[in-house]
C-alpha positions as semicolon CSV with decimal commas, in nm:
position;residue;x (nm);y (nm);z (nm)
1;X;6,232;5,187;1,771
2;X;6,418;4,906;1,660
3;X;6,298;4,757;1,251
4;X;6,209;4,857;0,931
5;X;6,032;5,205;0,850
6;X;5,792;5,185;0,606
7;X;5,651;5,444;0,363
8;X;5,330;5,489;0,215
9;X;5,421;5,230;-0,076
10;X;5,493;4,961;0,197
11;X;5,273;5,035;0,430
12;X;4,998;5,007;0,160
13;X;5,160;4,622;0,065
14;X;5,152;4,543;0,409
15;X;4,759;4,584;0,457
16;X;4,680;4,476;0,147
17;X;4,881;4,129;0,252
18;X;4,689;4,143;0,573
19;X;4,314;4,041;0,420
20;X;4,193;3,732;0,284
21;X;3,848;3,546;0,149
22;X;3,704;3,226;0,235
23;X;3,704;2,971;-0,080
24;X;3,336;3,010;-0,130
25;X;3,455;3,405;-0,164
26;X;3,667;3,282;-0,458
27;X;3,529;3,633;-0,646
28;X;3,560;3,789;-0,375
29;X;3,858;4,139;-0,402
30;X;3,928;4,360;-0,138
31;X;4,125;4,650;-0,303
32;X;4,290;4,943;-0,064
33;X;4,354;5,289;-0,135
34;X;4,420;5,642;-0,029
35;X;4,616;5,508;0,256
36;X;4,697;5,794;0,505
37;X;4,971;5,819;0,784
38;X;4,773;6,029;1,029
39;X;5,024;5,998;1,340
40;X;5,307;5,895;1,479
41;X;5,289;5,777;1,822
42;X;5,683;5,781;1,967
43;X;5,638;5,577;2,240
44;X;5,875;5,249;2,309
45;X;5,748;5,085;2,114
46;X;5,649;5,311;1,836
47;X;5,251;5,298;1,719
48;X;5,082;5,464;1,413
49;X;4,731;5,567;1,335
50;X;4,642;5,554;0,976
51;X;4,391;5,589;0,753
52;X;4,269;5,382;0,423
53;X;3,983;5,318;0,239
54;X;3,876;4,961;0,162
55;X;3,667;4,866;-0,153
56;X;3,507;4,537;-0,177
57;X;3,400;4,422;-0,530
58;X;3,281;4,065;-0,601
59;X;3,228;3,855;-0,960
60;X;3,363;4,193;-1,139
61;X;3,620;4,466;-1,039
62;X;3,383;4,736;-1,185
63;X;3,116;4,640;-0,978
64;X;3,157;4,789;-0,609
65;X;2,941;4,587;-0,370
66;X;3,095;4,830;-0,028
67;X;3,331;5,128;0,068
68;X;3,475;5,174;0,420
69;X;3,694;5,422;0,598
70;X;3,921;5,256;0,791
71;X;4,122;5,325;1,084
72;X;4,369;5,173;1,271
73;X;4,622;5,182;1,512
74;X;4,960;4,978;1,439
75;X;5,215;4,913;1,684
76;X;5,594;4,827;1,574
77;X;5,648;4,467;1,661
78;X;5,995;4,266;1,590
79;X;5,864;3,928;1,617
80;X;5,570;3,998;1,387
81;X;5,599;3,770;1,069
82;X;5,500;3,993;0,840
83;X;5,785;4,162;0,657
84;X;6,028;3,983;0,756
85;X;6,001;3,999;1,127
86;X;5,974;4,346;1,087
87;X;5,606;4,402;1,093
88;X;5,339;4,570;1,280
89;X;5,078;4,427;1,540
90;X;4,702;4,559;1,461
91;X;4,607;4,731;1,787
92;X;4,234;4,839;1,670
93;X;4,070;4,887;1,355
94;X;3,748;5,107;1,300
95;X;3,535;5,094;0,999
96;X;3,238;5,335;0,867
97;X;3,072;5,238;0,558
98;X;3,062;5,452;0,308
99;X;2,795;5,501;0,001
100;X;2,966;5,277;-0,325
């Protein structure tokens, strides 16, 4: 497939770029971690299921107000504007909560 790979480093930057809060979320912090490349899908063009959990904290970073376990399913995209024009298209995401 035709673009950028990315590795767990950039991957990680890439959905960390890809979530944002409302301005009357101005506390609001989304942090992700443990971000897992489960599969490669080598199809034309290629897609990837990964793996990442997402902590939400608001007013204070010590203070975890959720958890999730995310998946998703990425698909290389050229014309994407993230990195570049070397991103990825969000297919699906799933989310289970987690306890904090």
């Amino acid at each position: 497939a035709a673009g950028a790979r990315l590795d767990a480093d950039g991957l990680r930057r890439l959905v960390d770029c890809a979530h944002g809060c409302t301005q009357t979320q101005s506390s609001f912090t989304i942090r992700i971690q443990d971000v897992q490349l489960m599969q490669v899908l080598r199809s034309r063009p290629c897609s990837y299921l990964v793996t990442y959990e997402e902590w939400t904290f608001e007013d204070r970073p010590d203070t975890t107000t959720a958890k999730k376990l995310c998946t998703v399913l990425l698909r290389d995209d050229p014309d994407s504007e993230a990195a570049g024009g070397q991103g990825l298209r969000w297919l699906h995401v799933h989310e289970v909560t987690l306890p904090a």
